[in-house]
Tab-separated table of C-alpha atoms in Angstrom:
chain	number	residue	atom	x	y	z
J	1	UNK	CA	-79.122	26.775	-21.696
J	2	UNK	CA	-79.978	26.366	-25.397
J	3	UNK	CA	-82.864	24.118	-24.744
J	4	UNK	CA	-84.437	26.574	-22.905
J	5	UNK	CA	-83.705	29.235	-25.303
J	6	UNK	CA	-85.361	26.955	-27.800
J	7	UNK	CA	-88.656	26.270	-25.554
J	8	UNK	CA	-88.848	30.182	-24.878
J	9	UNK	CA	-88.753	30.938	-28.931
J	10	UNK	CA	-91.437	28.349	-29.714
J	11	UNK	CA	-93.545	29.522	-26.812
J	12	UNK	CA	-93.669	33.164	-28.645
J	13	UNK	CA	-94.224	31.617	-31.694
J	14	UNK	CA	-96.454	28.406	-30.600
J	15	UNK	CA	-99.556	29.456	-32.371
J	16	UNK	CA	-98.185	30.291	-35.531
J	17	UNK	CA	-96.086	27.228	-35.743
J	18	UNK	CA	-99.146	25.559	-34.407
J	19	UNK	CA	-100.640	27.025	-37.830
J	20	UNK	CA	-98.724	26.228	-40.214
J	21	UNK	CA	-97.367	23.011	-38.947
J	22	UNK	CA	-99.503	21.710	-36.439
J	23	UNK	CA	-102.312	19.636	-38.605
J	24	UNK	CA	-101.499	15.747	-39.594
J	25	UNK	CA	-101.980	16.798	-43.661
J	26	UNK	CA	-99.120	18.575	-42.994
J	27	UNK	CA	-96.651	15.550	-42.639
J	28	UNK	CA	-95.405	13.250	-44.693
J	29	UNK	CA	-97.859	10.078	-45.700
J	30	UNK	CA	-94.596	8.157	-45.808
J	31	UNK	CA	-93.709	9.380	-42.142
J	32	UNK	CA	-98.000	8.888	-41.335
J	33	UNK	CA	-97.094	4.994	-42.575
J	34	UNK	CA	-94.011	4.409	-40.600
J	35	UNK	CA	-95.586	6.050	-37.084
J	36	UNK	CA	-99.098	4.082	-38.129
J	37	UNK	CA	-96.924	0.204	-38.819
J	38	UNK	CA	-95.237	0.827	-35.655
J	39	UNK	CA	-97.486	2.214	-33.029
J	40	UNK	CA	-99.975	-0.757	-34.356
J	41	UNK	CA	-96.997	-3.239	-33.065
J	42	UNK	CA	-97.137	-1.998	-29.701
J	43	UNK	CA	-98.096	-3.200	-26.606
J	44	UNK	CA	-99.230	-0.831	-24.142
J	45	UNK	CA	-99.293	3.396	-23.180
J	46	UNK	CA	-97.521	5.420	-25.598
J	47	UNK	CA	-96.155	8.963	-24.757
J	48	UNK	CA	-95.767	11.272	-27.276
J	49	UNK	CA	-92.649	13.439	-26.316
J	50	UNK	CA	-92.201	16.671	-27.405
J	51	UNK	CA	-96.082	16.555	-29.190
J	52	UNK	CA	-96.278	20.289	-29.857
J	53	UNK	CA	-99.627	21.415	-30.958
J	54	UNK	CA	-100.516	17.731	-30.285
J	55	UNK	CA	-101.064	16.148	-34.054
J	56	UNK	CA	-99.419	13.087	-33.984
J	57	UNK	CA	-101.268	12.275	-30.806
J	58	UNK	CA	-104.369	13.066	-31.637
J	59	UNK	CA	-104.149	11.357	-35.098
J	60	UNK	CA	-102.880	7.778	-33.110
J	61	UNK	CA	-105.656	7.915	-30.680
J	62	UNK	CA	-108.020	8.179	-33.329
J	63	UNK	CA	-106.210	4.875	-34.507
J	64	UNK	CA	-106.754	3.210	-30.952
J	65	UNK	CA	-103.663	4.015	-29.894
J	66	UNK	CA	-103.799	4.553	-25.848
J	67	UNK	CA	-100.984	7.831	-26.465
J	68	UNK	CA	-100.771	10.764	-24.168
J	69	UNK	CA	-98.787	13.628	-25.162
J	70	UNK	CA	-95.891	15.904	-23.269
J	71	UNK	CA	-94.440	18.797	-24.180
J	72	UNK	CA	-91.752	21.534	-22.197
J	73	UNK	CA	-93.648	24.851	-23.852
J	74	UNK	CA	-96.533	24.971	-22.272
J	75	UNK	CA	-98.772	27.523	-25.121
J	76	UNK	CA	-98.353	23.717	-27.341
J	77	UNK	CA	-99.897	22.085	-24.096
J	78	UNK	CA	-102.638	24.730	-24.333
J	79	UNK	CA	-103.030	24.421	-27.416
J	80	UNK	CA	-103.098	20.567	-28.086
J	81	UNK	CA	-105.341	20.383	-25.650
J	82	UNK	CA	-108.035	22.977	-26.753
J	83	UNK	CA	-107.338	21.745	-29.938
J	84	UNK	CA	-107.981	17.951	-29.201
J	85	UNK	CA	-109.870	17.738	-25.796
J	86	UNK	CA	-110.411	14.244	-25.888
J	87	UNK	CA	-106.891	13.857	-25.755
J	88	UNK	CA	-104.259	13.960	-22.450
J	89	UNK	CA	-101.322	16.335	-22.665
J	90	UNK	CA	-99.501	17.789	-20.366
J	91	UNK	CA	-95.907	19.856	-19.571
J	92	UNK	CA	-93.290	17.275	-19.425
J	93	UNK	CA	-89.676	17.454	-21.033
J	94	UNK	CA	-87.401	14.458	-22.497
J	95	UNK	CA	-85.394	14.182	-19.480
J	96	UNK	CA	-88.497	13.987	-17.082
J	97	UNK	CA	-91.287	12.434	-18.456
J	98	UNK	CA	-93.328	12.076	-15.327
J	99	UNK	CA	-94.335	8.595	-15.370
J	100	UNK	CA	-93.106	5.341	-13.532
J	101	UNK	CA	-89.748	2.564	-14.516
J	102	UNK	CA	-90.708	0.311	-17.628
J	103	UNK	CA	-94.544	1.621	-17.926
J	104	UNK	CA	-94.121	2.571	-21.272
J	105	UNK	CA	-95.091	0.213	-24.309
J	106	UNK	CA	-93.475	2.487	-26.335
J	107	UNK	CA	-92.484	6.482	-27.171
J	108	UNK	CA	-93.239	8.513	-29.965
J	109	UNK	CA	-89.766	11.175	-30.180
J	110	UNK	CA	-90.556	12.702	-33.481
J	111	UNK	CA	-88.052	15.577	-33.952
J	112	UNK	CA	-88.450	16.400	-30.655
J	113	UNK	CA	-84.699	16.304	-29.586
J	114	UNK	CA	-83.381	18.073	-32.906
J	115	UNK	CA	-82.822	20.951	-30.111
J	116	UNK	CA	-81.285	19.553	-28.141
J	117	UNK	CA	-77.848	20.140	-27.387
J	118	UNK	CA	-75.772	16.745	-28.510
J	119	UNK	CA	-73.598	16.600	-25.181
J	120	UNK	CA	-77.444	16.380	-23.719
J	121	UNK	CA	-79.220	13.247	-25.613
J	122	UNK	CA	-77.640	10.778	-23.710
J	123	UNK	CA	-79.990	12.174	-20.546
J	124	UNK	CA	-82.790	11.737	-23.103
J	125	UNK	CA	-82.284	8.279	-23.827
J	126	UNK	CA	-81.009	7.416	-20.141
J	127	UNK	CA	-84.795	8.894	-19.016
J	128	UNK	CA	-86.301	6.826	-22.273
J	129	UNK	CA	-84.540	3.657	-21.014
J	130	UNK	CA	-85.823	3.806	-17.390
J	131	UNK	CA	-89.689	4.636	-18.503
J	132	UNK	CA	-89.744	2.095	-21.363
J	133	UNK	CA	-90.173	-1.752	-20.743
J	134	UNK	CA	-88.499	-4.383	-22.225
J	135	UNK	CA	-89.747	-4.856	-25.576
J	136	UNK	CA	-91.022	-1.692	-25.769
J	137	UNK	CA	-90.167	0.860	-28.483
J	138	UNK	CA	-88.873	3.700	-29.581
J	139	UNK	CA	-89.712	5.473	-32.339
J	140	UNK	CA	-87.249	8.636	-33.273
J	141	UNK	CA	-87.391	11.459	-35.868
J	142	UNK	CA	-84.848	13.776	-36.829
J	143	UNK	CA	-82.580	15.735	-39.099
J	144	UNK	CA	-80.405	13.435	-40.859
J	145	UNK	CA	-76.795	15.004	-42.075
J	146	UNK	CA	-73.318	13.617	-42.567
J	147	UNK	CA	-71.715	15.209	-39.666
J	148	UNK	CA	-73.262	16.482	-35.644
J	149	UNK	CA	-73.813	19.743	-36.913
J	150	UNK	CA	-75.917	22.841	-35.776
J	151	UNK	CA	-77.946	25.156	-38.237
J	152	UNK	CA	-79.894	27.688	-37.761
J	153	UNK	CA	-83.938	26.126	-37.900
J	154	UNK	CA	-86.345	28.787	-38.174
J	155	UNK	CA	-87.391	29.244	-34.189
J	156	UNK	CA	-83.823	27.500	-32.736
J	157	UNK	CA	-80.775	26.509	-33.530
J	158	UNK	CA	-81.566	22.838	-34.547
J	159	UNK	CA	-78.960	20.048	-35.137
J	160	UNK	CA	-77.832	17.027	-37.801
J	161	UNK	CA	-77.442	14.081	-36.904
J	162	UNK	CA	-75.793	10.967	-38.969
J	163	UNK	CA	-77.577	7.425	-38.348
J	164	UNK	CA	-74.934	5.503	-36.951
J	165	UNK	CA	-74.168	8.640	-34.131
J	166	UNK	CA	-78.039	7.922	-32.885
J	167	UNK	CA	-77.364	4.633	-33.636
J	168	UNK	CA	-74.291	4.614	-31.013
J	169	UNK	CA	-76.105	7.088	-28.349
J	170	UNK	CA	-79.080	4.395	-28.596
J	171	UNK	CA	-77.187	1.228	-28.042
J	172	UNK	CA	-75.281	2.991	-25.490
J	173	UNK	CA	-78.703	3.551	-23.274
J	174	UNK	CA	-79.826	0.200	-23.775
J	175	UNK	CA	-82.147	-0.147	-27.207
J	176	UNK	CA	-81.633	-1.798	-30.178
J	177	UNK	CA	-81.948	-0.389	-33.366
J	178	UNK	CA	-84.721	-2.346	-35.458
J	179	UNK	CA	-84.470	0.020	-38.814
J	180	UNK	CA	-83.223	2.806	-39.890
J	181	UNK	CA	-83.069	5.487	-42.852
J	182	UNK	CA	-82.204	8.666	-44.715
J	183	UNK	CA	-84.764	10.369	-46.933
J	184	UNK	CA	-84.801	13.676	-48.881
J	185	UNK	CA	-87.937	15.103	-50.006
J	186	UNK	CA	-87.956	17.777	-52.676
J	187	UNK	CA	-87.426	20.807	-50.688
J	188	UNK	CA	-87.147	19.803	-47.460
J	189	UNK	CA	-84.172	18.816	-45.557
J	190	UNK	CA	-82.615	15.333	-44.781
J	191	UNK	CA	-84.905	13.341	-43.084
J	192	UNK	CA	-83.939	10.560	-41.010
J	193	UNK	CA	-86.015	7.996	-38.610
J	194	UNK	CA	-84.986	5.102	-36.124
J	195	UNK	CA	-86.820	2.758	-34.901
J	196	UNK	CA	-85.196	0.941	-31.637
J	197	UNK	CA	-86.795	-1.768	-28.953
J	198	UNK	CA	-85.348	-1.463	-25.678
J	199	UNK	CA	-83.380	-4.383	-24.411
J	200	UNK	CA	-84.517	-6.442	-21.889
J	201	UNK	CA	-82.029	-6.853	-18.822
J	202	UNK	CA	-79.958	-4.024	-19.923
P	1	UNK	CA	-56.816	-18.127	-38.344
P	2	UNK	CA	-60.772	-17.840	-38.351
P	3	UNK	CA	-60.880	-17.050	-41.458
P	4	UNK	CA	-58.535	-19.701	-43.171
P	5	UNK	CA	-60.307	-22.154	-41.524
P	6	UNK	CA	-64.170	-21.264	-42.399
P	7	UNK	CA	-62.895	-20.562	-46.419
P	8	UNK	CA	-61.275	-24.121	-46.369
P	9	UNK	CA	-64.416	-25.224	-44.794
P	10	UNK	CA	-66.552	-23.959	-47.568
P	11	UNK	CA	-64.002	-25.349	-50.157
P	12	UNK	CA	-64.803	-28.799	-48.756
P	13	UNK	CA	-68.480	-28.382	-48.858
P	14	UNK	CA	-68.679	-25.704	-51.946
P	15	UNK	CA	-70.562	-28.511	-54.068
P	16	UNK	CA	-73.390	-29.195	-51.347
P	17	UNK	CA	-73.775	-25.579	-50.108
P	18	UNK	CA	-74.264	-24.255	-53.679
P	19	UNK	CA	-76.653	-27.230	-54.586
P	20	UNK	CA	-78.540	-26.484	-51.162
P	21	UNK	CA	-78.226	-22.128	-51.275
P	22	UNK	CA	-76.653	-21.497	-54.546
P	23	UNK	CA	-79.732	-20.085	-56.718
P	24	UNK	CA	-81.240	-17.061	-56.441
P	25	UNK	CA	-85.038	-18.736	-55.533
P	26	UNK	CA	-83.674	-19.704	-52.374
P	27	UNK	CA	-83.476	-16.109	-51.112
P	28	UNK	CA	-86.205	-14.171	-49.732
P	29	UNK	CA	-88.436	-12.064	-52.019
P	30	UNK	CA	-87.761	-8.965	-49.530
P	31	UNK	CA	-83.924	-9.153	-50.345
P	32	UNK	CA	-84.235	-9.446	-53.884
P	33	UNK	CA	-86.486	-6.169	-53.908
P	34	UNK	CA	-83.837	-4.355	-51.821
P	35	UNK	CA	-80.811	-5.674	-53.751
P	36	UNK	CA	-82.138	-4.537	-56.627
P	37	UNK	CA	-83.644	-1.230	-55.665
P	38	UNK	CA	-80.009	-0.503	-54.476
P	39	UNK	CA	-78.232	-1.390	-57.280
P	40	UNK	CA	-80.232	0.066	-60.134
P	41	UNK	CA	-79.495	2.894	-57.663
P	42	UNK	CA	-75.806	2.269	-58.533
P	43	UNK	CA	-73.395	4.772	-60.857
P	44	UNK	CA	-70.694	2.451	-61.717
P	45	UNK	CA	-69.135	-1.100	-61.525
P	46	UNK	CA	-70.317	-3.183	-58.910
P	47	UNK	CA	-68.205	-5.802	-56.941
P	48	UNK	CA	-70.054	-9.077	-55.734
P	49	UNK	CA	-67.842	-9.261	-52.521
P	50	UNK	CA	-67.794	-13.135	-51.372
P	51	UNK	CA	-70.198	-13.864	-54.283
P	52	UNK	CA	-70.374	-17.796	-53.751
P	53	UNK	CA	-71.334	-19.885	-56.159
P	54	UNK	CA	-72.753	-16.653	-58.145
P	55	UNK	CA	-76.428	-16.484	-58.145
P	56	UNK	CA	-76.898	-12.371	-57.121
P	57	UNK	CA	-74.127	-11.621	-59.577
P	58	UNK	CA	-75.474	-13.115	-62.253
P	59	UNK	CA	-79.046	-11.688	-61.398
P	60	UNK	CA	-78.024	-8.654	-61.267
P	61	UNK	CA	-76.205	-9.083	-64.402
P	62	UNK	CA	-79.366	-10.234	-66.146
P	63	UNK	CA	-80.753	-6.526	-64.539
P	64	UNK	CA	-77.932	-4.741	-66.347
P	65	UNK	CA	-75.469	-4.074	-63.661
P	66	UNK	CA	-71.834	-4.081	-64.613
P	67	UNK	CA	-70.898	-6.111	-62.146
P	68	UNK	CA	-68.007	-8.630	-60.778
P	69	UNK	CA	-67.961	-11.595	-58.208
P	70	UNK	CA	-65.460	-12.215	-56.191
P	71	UNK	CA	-65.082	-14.681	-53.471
P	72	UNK	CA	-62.307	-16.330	-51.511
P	73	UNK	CA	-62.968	-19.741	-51.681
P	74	UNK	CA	-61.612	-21.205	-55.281
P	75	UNK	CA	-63.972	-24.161	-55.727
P	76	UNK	CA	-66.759	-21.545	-55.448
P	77	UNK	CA	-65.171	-19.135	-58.820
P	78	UNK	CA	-65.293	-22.506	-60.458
P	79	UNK	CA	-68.706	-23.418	-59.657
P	80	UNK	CA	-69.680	-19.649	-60.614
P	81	UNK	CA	-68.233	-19.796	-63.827
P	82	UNK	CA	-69.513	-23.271	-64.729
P	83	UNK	CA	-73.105	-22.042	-63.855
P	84	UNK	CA	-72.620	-18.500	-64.859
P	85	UNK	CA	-69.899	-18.761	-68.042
P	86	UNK	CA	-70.948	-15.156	-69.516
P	87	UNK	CA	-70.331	-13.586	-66.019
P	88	UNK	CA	-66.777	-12.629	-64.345
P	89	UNK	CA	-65.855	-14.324	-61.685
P	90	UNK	CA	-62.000	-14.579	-59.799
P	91	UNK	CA	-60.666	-15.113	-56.072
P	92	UNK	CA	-59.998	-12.570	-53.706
P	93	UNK	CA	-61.018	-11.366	-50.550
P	94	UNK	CA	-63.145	-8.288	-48.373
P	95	UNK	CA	-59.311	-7.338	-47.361
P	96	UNK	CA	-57.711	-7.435	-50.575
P	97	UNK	CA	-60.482	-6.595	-53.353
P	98	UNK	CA	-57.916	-5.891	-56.037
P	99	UNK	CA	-59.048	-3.032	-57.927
P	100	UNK	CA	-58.064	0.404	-57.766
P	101	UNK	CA	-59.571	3.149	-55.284
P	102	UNK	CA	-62.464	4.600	-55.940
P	103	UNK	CA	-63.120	2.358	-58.815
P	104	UNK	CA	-66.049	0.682	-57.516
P	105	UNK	CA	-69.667	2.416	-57.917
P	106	UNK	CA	-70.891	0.131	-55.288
P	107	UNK	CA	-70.013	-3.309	-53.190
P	108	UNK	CA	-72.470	-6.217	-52.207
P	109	UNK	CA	-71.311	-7.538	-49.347
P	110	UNK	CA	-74.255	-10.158	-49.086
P	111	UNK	CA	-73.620	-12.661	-45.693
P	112	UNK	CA	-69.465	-12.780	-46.535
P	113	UNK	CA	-68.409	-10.997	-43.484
P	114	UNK	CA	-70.213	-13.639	-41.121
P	115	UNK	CA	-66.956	-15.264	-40.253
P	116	UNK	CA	-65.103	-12.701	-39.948
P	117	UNK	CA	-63.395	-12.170	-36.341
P	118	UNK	CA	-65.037	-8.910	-35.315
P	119	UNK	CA	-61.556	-7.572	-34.726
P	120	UNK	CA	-61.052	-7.953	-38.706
P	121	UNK	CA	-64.353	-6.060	-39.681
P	122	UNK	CA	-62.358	-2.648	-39.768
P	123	UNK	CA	-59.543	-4.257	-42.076
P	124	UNK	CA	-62.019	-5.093	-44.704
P	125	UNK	CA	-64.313	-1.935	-44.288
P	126	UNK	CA	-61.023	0.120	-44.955
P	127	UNK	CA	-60.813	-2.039	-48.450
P	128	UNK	CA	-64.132	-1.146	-49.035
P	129	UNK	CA	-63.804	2.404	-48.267
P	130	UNK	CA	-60.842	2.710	-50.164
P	131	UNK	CA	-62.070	1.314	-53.596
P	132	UNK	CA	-66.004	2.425	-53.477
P	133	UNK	CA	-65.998	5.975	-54.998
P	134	UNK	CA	-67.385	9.234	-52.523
P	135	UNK	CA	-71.201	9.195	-53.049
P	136	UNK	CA	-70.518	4.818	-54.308
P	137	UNK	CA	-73.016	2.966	-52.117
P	138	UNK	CA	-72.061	-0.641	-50.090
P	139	UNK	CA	-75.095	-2.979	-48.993
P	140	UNK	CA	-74.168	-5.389	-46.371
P	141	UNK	CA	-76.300	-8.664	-45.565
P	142	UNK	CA	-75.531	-9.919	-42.031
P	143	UNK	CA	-77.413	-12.097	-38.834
P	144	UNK	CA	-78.529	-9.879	-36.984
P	145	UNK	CA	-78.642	-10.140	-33.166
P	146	UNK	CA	-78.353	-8.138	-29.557
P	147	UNK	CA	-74.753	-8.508	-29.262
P	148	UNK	CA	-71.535	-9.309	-30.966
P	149	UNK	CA	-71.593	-13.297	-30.200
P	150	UNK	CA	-70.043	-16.326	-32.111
P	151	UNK	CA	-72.447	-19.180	-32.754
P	152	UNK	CA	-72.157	-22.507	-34.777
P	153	UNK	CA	-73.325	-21.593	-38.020
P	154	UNK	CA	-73.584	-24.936	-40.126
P	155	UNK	CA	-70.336	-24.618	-42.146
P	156	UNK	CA	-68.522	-22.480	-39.840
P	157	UNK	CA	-68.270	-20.196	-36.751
P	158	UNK	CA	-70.222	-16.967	-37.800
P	159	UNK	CA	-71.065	-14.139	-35.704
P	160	UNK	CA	-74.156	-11.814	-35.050
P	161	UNK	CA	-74.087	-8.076	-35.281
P	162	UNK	CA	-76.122	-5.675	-33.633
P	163	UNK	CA	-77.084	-2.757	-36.358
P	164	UNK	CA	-75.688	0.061	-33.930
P	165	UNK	CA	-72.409	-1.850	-33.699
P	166	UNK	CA	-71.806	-2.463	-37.465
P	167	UNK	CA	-73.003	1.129	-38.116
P	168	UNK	CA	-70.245	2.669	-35.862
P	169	UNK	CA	-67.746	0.319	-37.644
P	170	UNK	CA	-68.936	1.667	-40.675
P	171	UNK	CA	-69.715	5.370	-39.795
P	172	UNK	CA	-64.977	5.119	-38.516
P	173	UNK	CA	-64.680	3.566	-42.175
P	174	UNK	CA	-66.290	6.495	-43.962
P	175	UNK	CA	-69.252	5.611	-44.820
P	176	UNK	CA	-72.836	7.457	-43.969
P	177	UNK	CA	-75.453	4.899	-43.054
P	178	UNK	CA	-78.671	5.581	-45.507
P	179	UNK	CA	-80.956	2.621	-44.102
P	180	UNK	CA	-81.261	-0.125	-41.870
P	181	UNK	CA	-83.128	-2.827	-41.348
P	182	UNK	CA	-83.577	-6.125	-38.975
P	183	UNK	CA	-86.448	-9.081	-39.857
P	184	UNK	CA	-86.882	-12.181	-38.624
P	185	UNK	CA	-88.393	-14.826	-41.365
P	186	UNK	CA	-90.651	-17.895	-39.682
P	187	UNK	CA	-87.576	-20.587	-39.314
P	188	UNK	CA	-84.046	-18.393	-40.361
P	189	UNK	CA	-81.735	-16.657	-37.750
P	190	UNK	CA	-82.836	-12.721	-37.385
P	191	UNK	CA	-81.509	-11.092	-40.530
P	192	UNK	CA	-79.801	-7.301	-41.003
P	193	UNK	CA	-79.143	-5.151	-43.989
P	194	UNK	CA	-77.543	-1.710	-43.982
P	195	UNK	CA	-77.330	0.062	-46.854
P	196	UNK	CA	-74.593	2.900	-46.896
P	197	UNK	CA	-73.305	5.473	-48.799
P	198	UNK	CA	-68.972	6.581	-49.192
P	199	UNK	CA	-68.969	9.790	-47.373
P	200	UNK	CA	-66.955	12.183	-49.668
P	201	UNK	CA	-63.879	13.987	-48.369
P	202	UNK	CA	-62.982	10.969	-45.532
């Protein structure tokens, strides 16, 4: 199971990743704007999947966000949470997020499924569907790329994904895709983010 | 024919519709800045696809874009060129663009696929792909909605796309989907844009 494989390799390396990547200076303020515009639109709990050392979570509470955050390797759990202890984390994976049908007001999925293996996102976004309401929203990070393709990221073997392959997975679990888009930042690779609202009666 | 019937439609009200629509104040501030932002982004000539009575190809002409306008309906190229006399203007359609491949360093295709029968969208994004260079970029204007549904637009049956839906259409043409977009002005029908790019190699 490469998802496995990949929580195993960032639990032996969870503090140093925690480190170097774990702080909100650390991201992009044009990613900061984009999760700040649309966790401000939303109405209700937010869950942070796949929060890691627990940044982004920490970062939207401060903003009045009510956010808890999950995460399958439990050292980022540990961490997040000594890290941030006014802040709720706990274990919790994509595919089992632990909380009850259309309770969600939105999730927070920021390159948390780059792992993943593709025959295994439409589980992700089945589980997504069921805990977010109508209305609700998505919000989804990722490596952009021309083709589904695996490289080799620096703790896993991470994946590409083009827009309109997300964009197809999404509509096919029930959301709608609100915006999308490509960016490359000097040195870093393709970046791409979709927002989505999840259909109502779907 | 659809089609047949919503250009003769606009023939009979070409007059009233580019009186009413026809000038680039009457579009929204938001589409302007994208339009433009896109094609200043542009390396090459740029085809006004179902250009109406001319307005965005003579702006961007005024921007410096080598640029073209084509449209389907006849009494529209005349109104164009009356209003528009230093720009170039002739008939033709999304399906038959008449110019050779890979000529094109990008397309507008601003509203002119609304009609279209959704069974003909591939037809013209095949014309598309086959005259917009690899790395040429396409920007398509279109309502925006939760399914693929007719409704009675004013001059003619039109139909709303969902973004997922015209990106898979447009990821089987060739094309890599750089940004999307849906907004919903006070008053106006929920608008989409996708901007994409002419995947190299496809």
């Amino acid at each position: 199971m490469r998802g496995q494989q990949a929580f195993e390799a960032y639990g032996r390396r969870a503090r140093e990743y925690a480190d170097l990547l774990g702080s909100i200076s650390a991201t992009a303020a044009e990613d900061r704007a984009l999760v700040e515009r649309w966790a401000s639109a939303i109405d209700g709990p937010v869950l942070d999947v796949g929060c890691g050392p627990g940044h982004w979570t920490a970062w939207l509470r401060e903003l009045g966000v009510d956010i808890e955050g999950i995460d399958p390797v439990q050292e980022f759990v540990d961490i997040a949470a000594h890290r941030h202890p006014d802040c709720a984390y706990r274990q919790g994976t994509a595919e089992a997020l632990g909380v009850p049908s259309a309770s969600l007001g939105g999730a927070l999925v920021w390159y948390s499924l780059i792992h993943t293996e593709p025959s295994g996102l439409p589980a992700a976004f089945a589980e997504l569907a069921r805990c977010i309401r109508p209305g609700g929203g998505l919000l989804l990070g990722f490596f952009e790329g021309s083709a589904v393709e695996p490289f080799g990221h620096k703790v896993a073997t991470a994946f590409t994904w083009p827009i309109a392959d997300l964009a197809r997975l999404l509509d096919d679990a029930g959301f709608i895709i609100e915006h999308a888009h490509a960016r490359t930042d000097t040195g870093a690779r393709p970046h791409g983010a979709i927002v989505a609202t999840r259909a109502s009666g779907a």
